[in-house]
mmCIF file of C-alpha atoms in Angstrom:
data_model
loop_
_atom_site.group_PDB
_atom_site.id
_atom_site.type_symbol
_atom_site.label_atom_id
_atom_site.label_comp_id
_atom_site.label_asym_id
_atom_site.label_seq_id
_atom_site.Cartn_x
_atom_site.Cartn_y
_atom_site.Cartn_z
ATOM 1 C CA MET A 1 -52.898 -92.964 18.758
ATOM 2 C CA THR A 2 -52.976 -90.369 21.468
ATOM 3 C CA THR A 3 -51.429 -87.044 20.580
ATOM 4 C CA ALA A 4 -49.741 -84.710 23.020
ATOM 5 C CA VAL A 5 -52.549 -82.203 22.741
ATOM 6 C CA GLU A 6 -55.152 -84.785 23.725
ATOM 7 C CA VAL A 7 -53.040 -85.692 26.742
ATOM 8 C CA VAL A 8 -53.012 -82.046 27.746
ATOM 9 C CA GLN A 9 -56.331 -80.664 28.917
ATOM 10 C CA ASP A 10 -56.766 -77.492 26.910
ATOM 11 C CA ALA A 11 -59.788 -75.319 26.313
ATOM 12 C CA PRO A 12 -60.442 -74.451 22.671
ATOM 13 C CA LEU A 13 -59.629 -71.024 21.280
ATOM 14 C CA THR A 14 -62.621 -68.742 21.822
ATOM 15 C CA ILE A 15 -62.820 -65.304 20.232
ATOM 16 C CA GLY A 16 -65.805 -63.003 20.524
ATOM 17 C CA GLY A 17 -68.001 -65.821 21.807
ATOM 18 C CA ARG A 18 -67.089 -68.232 18.995
ATOM 19 C CA THR A 19 -65.020 -71.364 19.475
ATOM 20 C CA PHE A 20 -62.470 -72.580 16.967
ATOM 21 C CA PRO A 21 -60.774 -75.979 16.710
ATOM 22 C CA SER A 22 -57.303 -74.682 15.813
ATOM 23 C CA ARG A 23 -54.919 -72.113 17.305
ATOM 24 C CA LEU A 24 -53.301 -71.595 13.936
ATOM 25 C CA LEU A 25 -54.867 -68.921 11.733
ATOM 26 C CA VAL A 26 -53.675 -68.551 8.151
ATOM 27 C CA GLY A 27 -53.790 -65.972 5.383
ATOM 28 C CA THR A 28 -54.594 -66.531 1.729
ATOM 29 C CA GLY A 29 -52.246 -64.044 0.055
ATOM 30 C CA LYS A 30 -49.188 -64.476 -2.139
ATOM 31 C CA TYR A 31 -49.573 -68.155 -3.021
ATOM 32 C CA ARG A 32 -48.169 -69.138 -6.395
ATOM 33 C CA ASP A 33 -51.511 -70.653 -7.345
ATOM 34 C CA SER A 34 -54.904 -71.336 -5.831
ATOM 35 C CA ASP A 35 -54.478 -75.094 -5.706
ATOM 36 C CA THR A 36 -51.340 -74.769 -3.562
ATOM 37 C CA MET A 37 -53.162 -72.332 -1.299
ATOM 38 C CA VAL A 38 -56.119 -74.661 -0.807
ATOM 39 C CA ARG A 39 -53.878 -77.646 -0.029
ATOM 40 C CA ALA A 40 -51.685 -75.621 2.334
ATOM 41 C CA ILE A 41 -54.695 -74.338 4.273
ATOM 42 C CA GLU A 42 -56.008 -77.876 4.496
ATOM 43 C CA ALA A 43 -52.638 -79.140 5.780
ATOM 44 C CA SER A 44 -52.434 -76.324 8.342
ATOM 45 C CA GLY A 45 -55.621 -77.467 10.026
ATOM 46 C CA ALA A 46 -56.612 -73.822 10.382
ATOM 47 C CA ALA A 47 -60.247 -72.945 10.988
ATOM 48 C CA ILE A 48 -59.888 -69.177 10.621
ATOM 49 C CA VAL A 49 -58.680 -67.938 7.254
ATOM 50 C CA THR A 50 -58.031 -64.289 6.455
ATOM 51 C CA VAL A 51 -59.063 -62.523 3.261
ATOM 52 C CA ALA A 52 -58.694 -58.996 1.919
ATOM 53 C CA VAL A 53 -61.270 -56.642 0.397
ATOM 54 C CA ARG A 54 -60.348 -55.320 -3.033
ATOM 55 C CA ARG A 55 -61.945 -53.987 -6.185
ATOM 56 C CA VAL A 56 -63.338 -56.522 -8.620
ATOM 57 C CA ASN A 57 -61.122 -56.509 -11.702
ATOM 58 C CA LEU A 58 -63.490 -55.439 -14.460
ATOM 59 C CA ASP A 59 -61.008 -55.896 -17.275
ATOM 60 C CA ARG A 60 -60.794 -59.650 -16.937
ATOM 61 C CA THR A 61 -63.521 -61.601 -18.607
ATOM 62 C CA LYS A 62 -63.793 -64.105 -15.774
ATOM 63 C CA GLU A 63 -62.796 -62.663 -12.461
ATOM 64 C CA GLU A 64 -62.333 -65.226 -9.722
ATOM 65 C CA GLY A 65 -62.505 -64.012 -6.142
ATOM 66 C CA ILE A 66 -61.131 -66.058 -3.289
ATOM 67 C CA LEU A 67 -64.540 -67.579 -2.631
ATOM 68 C CA TYR A 68 -64.248 -69.435 -5.895
ATOM 69 C CA HIS A 69 -61.562 -71.541 -4.188
ATOM 70 C CA LEU A 70 -62.448 -71.481 -0.491
ATOM 71 C CA ASP A 71 -65.680 -72.845 0.884
ATOM 72 C CA PRO A 72 -67.030 -70.306 3.390
ATOM 73 C CA LYS A 73 -68.958 -73.141 5.050
ATOM 74 C CA LYS A 74 -65.720 -74.977 5.758
ATOM 75 C CA TYR A 75 -63.589 -72.034 6.893
ATOM 76 C CA PHE A 76 -64.339 -69.031 9.063
ATOM 77 C CA LEU A 77 -63.489 -66.090 6.823
ATOM 78 C CA LEU A 78 -61.821 -63.246 8.667
ATOM 79 C CA ALA A 79 -61.690 -60.128 6.521
ATOM 80 C CA ASN A 80 -58.779 -57.771 7.059
ATOM 81 C CA THR A 81 -58.323 -54.073 6.437
ATOM 82 C CA ALA A 82 -54.824 -54.553 5.063
ATOM 83 C CA GLY A 83 -53.509 -51.651 3.052
ATOM 84 C CA CYS A 84 -55.466 -49.035 5.008
ATOM 85 C CA PHE A 85 -53.418 -46.118 6.311
ATOM 86 C CA THR A 86 -56.183 -44.174 8.061
ATOM 87 C CA ALA A 87 -58.881 -45.065 10.574
ATOM 88 C CA GLU A 88 -61.494 -43.804 8.106
ATOM 89 C CA ASP A 89 -60.309 -46.159 5.346
ATOM 90 C CA ALA A 90 -60.111 -49.112 7.714
ATOM 91 C CA VAL A 91 -63.689 -48.500 8.889
ATOM 92 C CA ARG A 92 -64.835 -48.249 5.271
ATOM 93 C CA TYR A 93 -63.186 -51.568 4.352
ATOM 94 C CA ALA A 94 -64.561 -53.269 7.459
ATOM 95 C CA ARG A 95 -68.096 -52.191 6.588
ATOM 96 C CA LEU A 96 -67.714 -53.476 3.030
ATOM 97 C CA ALA A 97 -66.364 -56.774 4.357
ATOM 98 C CA ARG A 98 -69.279 -57.208 6.738
ATOM 99 C CA GLU A 99 -71.684 -56.538 3.900
ATOM 100 C CA ALA A 100 -70.272 -59.544 2.069
ATOM 101 C CA GLY A 101 -72.355 -61.340 4.627
ATOM 102 C CA PHE A 102 -70.186 -63.913 6.371
ATOM 103 C CA ASN A 103 -69.667 -62.554 9.889
ATOM 104 C CA GLU A 104 -69.096 -59.445 11.955
ATOM 105 C CA PHE A 105 -65.441 -60.223 12.716
ATOM 106 C CA VAL A 106 -62.704 -58.053 11.264
ATOM 107 C CA LYS A 107 -58.935 -58.160 11.491
ATOM 108 C CA LEU A 108 -58.305 -54.463 11.892
ATOM 109 C CA GLU A 109 -55.101 -53.083 10.440
ATOM 110 C CA VAL A 110 -54.254 -49.399 10.272
ATOM 111 C CA ILE A 111 -50.771 -49.151 8.864
ATOM 112 C CA GLY A 112 -48.582 -46.210 9.813
ATOM 113 C CA ASP A 113 -45.434 -46.703 7.762
ATOM 114 C CA GLN A 114 -44.986 -47.964 4.241
ATOM 115 C CA GLU A 115 -41.530 -49.463 4.724
ATOM 116 C CA THR A 116 -42.049 -51.390 7.977
ATOM 117 C CA LEU A 117 -45.840 -51.771 7.761
ATOM 118 C CA LEU A 118 -45.893 -51.068 11.486
ATOM 119 C CA PRO A 119 -49.320 -50.167 12.850
ATOM 120 C CA ASP A 120 -50.521 -46.610 13.417
ATOM 121 C CA VAL A 121 -51.804 -47.291 16.919
ATOM 122 C CA GLN A 122 -53.587 -43.946 17.200
ATOM 123 C CA GLY A 123 -55.607 -44.648 14.052
ATOM 124 C CA LEU A 124 -56.052 -48.235 15.185
ATOM 125 C CA LEU A 125 -57.647 -47.205 18.483
ATOM 126 C CA GLU A 126 -59.902 -44.702 16.747
ATOM 127 C CA ALA A 127 -61.062 -47.268 14.175
ATOM 128 C CA ALA A 128 -61.477 -49.963 16.851
ATOM 129 C CA ARG A 129 -63.776 -47.721 18.914
ATOM 130 C CA THR A 130 -65.912 -46.903 15.883
ATOM 131 C CA LEU A 131 -66.209 -50.522 14.770
ATOM 132 C CA VAL A 132 -66.965 -51.865 18.253
ATOM 133 C CA ARG A 133 -69.754 -49.280 18.500
ATOM 134 C CA GLU A 134 -71.121 -50.638 15.205
ATOM 135 C CA GLY A 135 -71.191 -54.176 16.555
ATOM 136 C CA PHE A 136 -68.024 -55.544 14.979
ATOM 137 C CA LYS A 137 -65.850 -58.121 16.707
ATOM 138 C CA VAL A 138 -62.492 -56.459 16.274
ATOM 139 C CA LEU A 139 -59.213 -58.370 16.202
ATOM 140 C CA ALA A 140 -56.646 -55.592 16.299
ATOM 141 C CA TYR A 141 -53.262 -55.976 14.628
ATOM 142 C CA THR A 142 -50.892 -54.006 16.836
ATOM 143 C CA ASN A 143 -47.280 -53.770 17.905
ATOM 144 C CA GLU A 144 -45.944 -55.413 21.056
ATOM 145 C CA ASP A 145 -46.711 -52.391 23.248
ATOM 146 C CA LEU A 146 -48.517 -53.407 26.445
ATOM 147 C CA VAL A 147 -50.185 -50.028 27.000
ATOM 148 C CA ILE A 148 -51.697 -49.977 23.525
ATOM 149 C CA ALA A 149 -52.875 -53.561 24.026
ATOM 150 C CA LEU A 150 -54.601 -52.497 27.258
ATOM 151 C CA ARG A 151 -56.245 -49.564 25.461
ATOM 152 C CA LEU A 152 -57.446 -51.851 22.674
ATOM 153 C CA GLU A 153 -58.985 -54.181 25.223
ATOM 154 C CA ASP A 154 -60.630 -51.212 26.953
ATOM 155 C CA ALA A 155 -61.999 -50.166 23.561
ATOM 156 C CA GLY A 156 -63.822 -53.489 23.385
ATOM 157 C CA CYS A 157 -61.637 -55.451 20.972
ATOM 158 C CA ALA A 158 -62.381 -59.183 20.818
ATOM 159 C CA ALA A 159 -58.693 -60.042 20.467
ATOM 160 C CA VAL A 160 -55.364 -58.271 20.463
ATOM 161 C CA MET A 161 -52.850 -59.250 17.787
ATOM 162 C CA PRO A 162 -49.314 -58.157 18.556
ATOM 163 C CA LEU A 163 -46.710 -58.752 15.874
ATOM 164 C CA ALA A 164 -43.805 -61.179 16.270
ATOM 165 C CA SER A 165 -41.836 -59.071 13.782
ATOM 166 C CA PRO A 166 -42.803 -56.974 10.721
ATOM 167 C CA ILE A 167 -45.324 -58.368 8.226
ATOM 168 C CA GLY A 168 -43.670 -60.666 5.704
ATOM 169 C CA SER A 169 -40.245 -60.418 7.368
ATOM 170 C CA GLY A 170 -39.969 -63.977 8.683
ATOM 171 C CA LEU A 171 -37.732 -62.755 11.498
ATOM 172 C CA GLY A 172 -39.581 -64.696 14.162
ATOM 173 C CA LEU A 173 -40.517 -63.549 17.652
ATOM 174 C CA LEU A 174 -38.282 -60.564 18.357
ATOM 175 C CA ASN A 175 -39.701 -59.555 21.716
ATOM 176 C CA PRO A 176 -40.940 -62.505 23.770
ATOM 177 C CA PHE A 177 -40.821 -60.426 26.952
ATOM 178 C CA SER A 178 -43.356 -57.887 25.650
ATOM 179 C CA VAL A 179 -45.629 -60.538 24.203
ATOM 180 C CA ARG A 180 -45.643 -62.360 27.559
ATOM 181 C CA ALA A 181 -46.391 -59.085 29.331
ATOM 182 C CA ILE A 182 -49.363 -58.511 27.045
ATOM 183 C CA LYS A 183 -50.646 -62.044 27.562
ATOM 184 C CA ARG A 184 -50.311 -61.693 31.334
ATOM 185 C CA ARG A 185 -52.344 -58.500 31.458
ATOM 186 C CA ILE A 186 -55.000 -58.974 28.779
ATOM 187 C CA GLN A 187 -58.188 -60.971 29.285
ATOM 188 C CA VAL A 188 -59.219 -61.264 25.624
ATOM 189 C CA PRO A 189 -57.266 -63.685 23.417
ATOM 190 C CA VAL A 190 -53.776 -62.684 22.314
ATOM 191 C CA ILE A 191 -53.047 -63.880 18.791
ATOM 192 C CA VAL A 192 -49.539 -63.197 17.539
ATOM 193 C CA ASP A 193 -49.835 -61.925 13.972
ATOM 194 C CA ALA A 194 -47.018 -61.514 11.451
ATOM 195 C CA GLY A 195 -43.327 -62.257 11.365
ATOM 196 C CA VAL A 196 -43.197 -65.996 11.998
ATOM 197 C CA GLY A 197 -40.758 -67.535 9.512
ATOM 198 C CA THR A 198 -40.494 -71.222 10.251
ATOM 199 C CA ALA A 199 -41.791 -73.910 12.592
ATOM 200 C CA SER A 200 -39.406 -73.139 15.468
ATOM 201 C CA ASP A 201 -40.623 -69.516 15.445
ATOM 202 C CA ALA A 202 -44.214 -70.720 15.770
ATOM 203 C CA CYS A 203 -43.304 -73.138 18.552
ATOM 204 C CA ILE A 204 -41.369 -70.525 20.545
ATOM 205 C CA THR A 205 -44.220 -68.058 20.088
ATOM 206 C CA MET A 206 -46.810 -70.511 21.398
ATOM 207 C CA GLU A 207 -44.518 -71.364 24.315
ATOM 208 C CA GLN A 208 -44.996 -67.788 25.536
ATOM 209 C CA GLY A 209 -48.581 -68.746 26.375
ATOM 210 C CA VAL A 210 -50.362 -66.778 23.658
ATOM 211 C CA ASP A 211 -53.696 -68.058 22.422
ATOM 212 C CA GLY A 212 -52.833 -68.463 18.761
ATOM 213 C CA ILE A 213 -50.774 -67.382 15.773
ATOM 214 C CA LEU A 214 -51.771 -65.919 12.417
ATOM 215 C CA MET A 215 -49.363 -66.383 9.539
ATOM 216 C CA ASN A 216 -49.381 -66.039 5.781
ATOM 217 C CA THR A 217 -45.981 -65.500 4.143
ATOM 218 C CA ALA A 218 -44.293 -68.259 6.162
ATOM 219 C CA LEU A 219 -46.489 -70.705 4.285
ATOM 220 C CA ALA A 220 -46.931 -68.971 0.940
ATOM 221 C CA ALA A 221 -43.221 -68.200 0.498
ATOM 222 C CA ALA A 222 -41.925 -71.596 1.673
ATOM 223 C CA ARG A 223 -40.384 -73.784 -1.023
ATOM 224 C CA ASP A 224 -43.147 -76.291 -0.282
ATOM 225 C CA PRO A 225 -46.097 -74.418 1.248
ATOM 226 C CA VAL A 226 -48.120 -77.564 1.917
ATOM 227 C CA ALA A 227 -45.297 -79.259 3.830
ATOM 228 C CA MET A 228 -44.590 -76.046 5.754
ATOM 229 C CA ALA A 229 -48.273 -75.777 6.656
ATOM 230 C CA HIS A 230 -48.077 -79.278 8.120
ATOM 231 C CA ALA A 231 -44.916 -78.313 10.043
ATOM 232 C CA MET A 232 -46.616 -75.198 11.385
ATOM 233 C CA ARG A 233 -49.608 -77.190 12.540
ATOM 234 C CA LEU A 234 -47.335 -79.483 14.538
ATOM 235 C CA ALA A 235 -45.244 -76.565 15.842
ATOM 236 C CA VAL A 236 -48.281 -74.664 17.094
ATOM 237 C CA GLU A 237 -49.589 -77.781 18.833
ATOM 238 C CA ALA A 238 -46.153 -78.577 20.276
ATOM 239 C CA GLY A 239 -45.612 -75.039 21.523
ATOM 240 C CA ARG A 240 -49.044 -74.939 23.103
ATOM 241 C CA ALA A 241 -48.541 -78.315 24.782
ATOM 242 C CA ALA A 242 -45.101 -77.273 26.063
ATOM 243 C CA PHE A 243 -46.540 -74.074 27.500
ATOM 244 C CA LEU A 244 -49.293 -75.984 29.291
ATOM 245 C CA ALA A 245 -46.801 -78.601 30.481
ATOM 246 C CA GLY A 246 -44.617 -75.900 32.071
ATOM 247 C CA ARG A 247 -40.946 -75.944 31.176
ATOM 248 C CA MET A 248 -38.158 -76.849 33.613
ATOM 249 C CA PRO A 249 -36.269 -73.959 35.175
ATOM 250 C CA ARG A 250 -33.163 -72.785 33.363
ATOM 251 C CA ARG A 251 -29.898 -73.537 35.221
ATOM 252 C CA GLU A 252 -26.458 -72.133 34.633
ATOM 253 C CA VAL A 253 -24.771 -75.332 35.889
ATOM 254 C CA ALA A 254 -25.243 -78.974 35.002
ATOM 255 C CA LEU A 255 -27.333 -81.361 37.074
ATOM 256 C CA PRO A 256 -26.803 -85.069 36.428
ATOM 257 C CA SER A 257 -29.796 -87.079 35.250
ATOM 258 C CA SER A 258 -28.406 -90.345 36.603
ATOM 259 C CA PRO A 259 -27.993 -91.083 40.346
ATOM 260 C CA ALA A 260 -24.768 -89.877 41.992
ATOM 261 C CA GLU A 261 -25.084 -92.794 44.447
ATOM 262 C CA GLY A 262 -24.301 -96.431 43.669
ATOM 263 C CA MET A 263 -21.147 -95.710 41.751
ATOM 264 C CA LEU A 264 -18.443 -98.400 41.898
ATOM 265 C CA ASP A 265 -15.362 -97.878 44.049
ATOM 266 C CA MET B 1 -80.309 -36.292 -25.752
ATOM 267 C CA THR B 2 -77.797 -39.090 -25.201
ATOM 268 C CA GLN B 3 -78.888 -42.527 -24.148
ATOM 269 C CA THR B 4 -75.896 -43.050 -21.892
ATOM 270 C CA ILE B 5 -74.283 -41.247 -19.001
ATOM 271 C CA ASP B 6 -70.811 -41.577 -17.542
ATOM 272 C CA VAL B 7 -70.259 -43.022 -14.085
ATOM 273 C CA VAL B 8 -67.003 -43.926 -12.382
ATOM 274 C CA VAL B 9 -66.791 -47.644 -11.620
ATOM 275 C CA ASN B 10 -63.782 -48.788 -9.593
ATOM 276 C CA GLY B 11 -61.951 -45.611 -10.497
ATOM 277 C CA ALA B 12 -62.565 -45.772 -14.267
ATOM 278 C CA ARG B 13 -65.098 -43.758 -16.230
ATOM 279 C CA ARG B 14 -67.683 -45.951 -17.904
ATOM 280 C CA PRO B 15 -70.796 -45.256 -19.952
ATOM 281 C CA VAL B 16 -74.032 -46.766 -18.671
ATOM 282 C CA ALA B 17 -77.613 -46.502 -19.840
ATOM 283 C CA ARG B 18 -79.384 -43.444 -18.523
ATOM 284 C CA ASP B 19 -81.486 -44.310 -15.460
ATOM 285 C CA ALA B 20 -79.868 -47.735 -15.133
ATOM 286 C CA THR B 21 -80.160 -49.316 -11.706
ATOM 287 C CA LEU B 22 -77.140 -50.694 -9.869
ATOM 288 C CA LEU B 23 -78.470 -54.187 -10.529
ATOM 289 C CA GLU B 24 -78.559 -53.451 -14.269
ATOM 290 C CA LEU B 25 -75.035 -52.079 -14.058
ATOM 291 C CA LEU B 26 -73.850 -55.332 -12.458
ATOM 292 C CA ARG B 27 -75.613 -57.363 -15.131
ATOM 293 C CA SER B 28 -73.986 -55.307 -17.894
ATOM 294 C CA LEU B 29 -70.620 -56.085 -16.300
ATOM 295 C CA GLU B 30 -71.565 -59.773 -16.052
ATOM 296 C CA LEU B 31 -71.170 -59.725 -12.276
ATOM 297 C CA ASP B 32 -73.200 -61.870 -9.914
ATOM 298 C CA PRO B 33 -74.784 -59.524 -7.349
ATOM 299 C CA ARG B 34 -74.253 -62.206 -4.686
ATOM 300 C CA ALA B 35 -70.502 -62.170 -5.316
ATOM 301 C CA VAL B 36 -69.837 -58.440 -4.956
ATOM 302 C CA VAL B 37 -70.473 -55.662 -2.488
ATOM 303 C CA VAL B 38 -71.596 -52.367 -3.978
ATOM 304 C CA GLU B 39 -70.692 -48.945 -2.657
ATOM 305 C CA HIS B 40 -72.531 -46.066 -4.320
ATOM 306 C CA ASN B 41 -71.158 -42.590 -3.629
ATOM 307 C CA ARG B 42 -69.518 -43.934 -0.463
ATOM 308 C CA ARG B 43 -72.698 -45.589 0.808
ATOM 309 C CA ILE B 44 -73.097 -49.353 0.834
ATOM 310 C CA VAL B 45 -76.160 -50.511 -1.061
ATOM 311 C CA ARG B 46 -77.518 -53.781 0.232
ATOM 312 C CA ARG B 47 -78.322 -56.512 -2.269
ATOM 313 C CA PRO B 48 -82.142 -56.282 -2.046
ATOM 314 C CA ALA B 49 -81.947 -52.551 -2.826
ATOM 315 C CA LEU B 50 -79.675 -52.818 -5.871
ATOM 316 C CA GLY B 51 -82.648 -52.871 -8.238
ATOM 317 C CA ASP B 52 -84.099 -49.707 -6.682
ATOM 318 C CA VAL B 53 -81.083 -47.407 -6.833
ATOM 319 C CA ARG B 54 -80.532 -45.572 -10.106
ATOM 320 C CA VAL B 55 -77.203 -44.138 -11.138
ATOM 321 C CA ALA B 56 -76.629 -40.518 -12.109
ATOM 322 C CA GLU B 57 -73.945 -38.770 -14.123
ATOM 323 C CA GLY B 58 -70.607 -38.784 -12.319
ATOM 324 C CA ASP B 59 -71.625 -41.214 -9.576
ATOM 325 C CA ALA B 60 -68.749 -43.078 -7.924
ATOM 326 C CA ILE B 61 -69.397 -46.799 -7.689
ATOM 327 C CA GLU B 62 -67.086 -49.311 -6.061
ATOM 328 C CA LEU B 63 -67.517 -53.020 -6.638
ATOM 329 C CA VAL B 64 -65.483 -55.128 -4.226
ATOM 330 C CA HIS B 65 -65.043 -58.740 -3.258
ATOM 331 C CA PHE B 66 -62.721 -60.910 -1.200
ATOM 332 C CA VAL B 67 -59.272 -61.716 -2.517
ATOM 333 C CA GLY B 68 -56.277 -63.459 -0.989
ATOM 334 C CA GLY B 69 -54.759 -61.588 1.928
ATOM 335 C CA GLY B 70 -53.002 -62.028 5.249
#
């Protein structure tokens, strides 16, 4: 069977010189159990999987990190700096993540507000510059501000990750105009990160022409995370294919699909 | 003279043998050195060096790994 995406000639997603077979990136947080997480990630078809850096819990007799469940040979592990509120902390977490020895990529988050988890773009730029200087491939989680996206690209980021809506909100793509503006002006990949709630959100987001989507809660908090992961995989492919196909122009009046000629008297 | 000193591991004070190396500390905590990253007084200590670095009273040691996250 030929799928729509094979019909469409599309180059694979390439970030920081590495090529990935899927435009859907998924997180590993908040799943009800590890087995569900593993099956959902499998169903999503994702190649890039995000992880967080945290203290080992010394009070438990058998602490199981995420690597106990995820094969780092099968998935590209993208460490984040989630929970960091200063550039200094984010740099510290990124260095620790790199030392774990998988790759030099980091999903850089510098959060500026506890309630909305919106990025502190000043701290983000500062941390991005430091990490790029140290040889990191920085994927910067940012808001949908074009100017900041341009600055992040200037700073040497490998990808810019504007939000669809706040982390964990599931509100979908709130500002398609700004995301399109960023995509139009930025050379490095634009990966929309955070806020996608369901498959239609993912599809609409991909239809804006962005290079990929990263999501976590939309899968983990679905009633059936594995089924939602499958839906998201299809939605991302459909949205990408629709973007490449080029949609028809919008019209305010109807246009018949059947010929106006040849009607009976 | 006491045989142990106190260090701070992941934010909690813990007694360790005097002159213990970071590798010995990990062993005493039953942690696989390949599964954790060690930060000693804010400096990352690479795995091959864990057996060379000795802890001192009051040292701050962070032991981290990857967990689920978005």
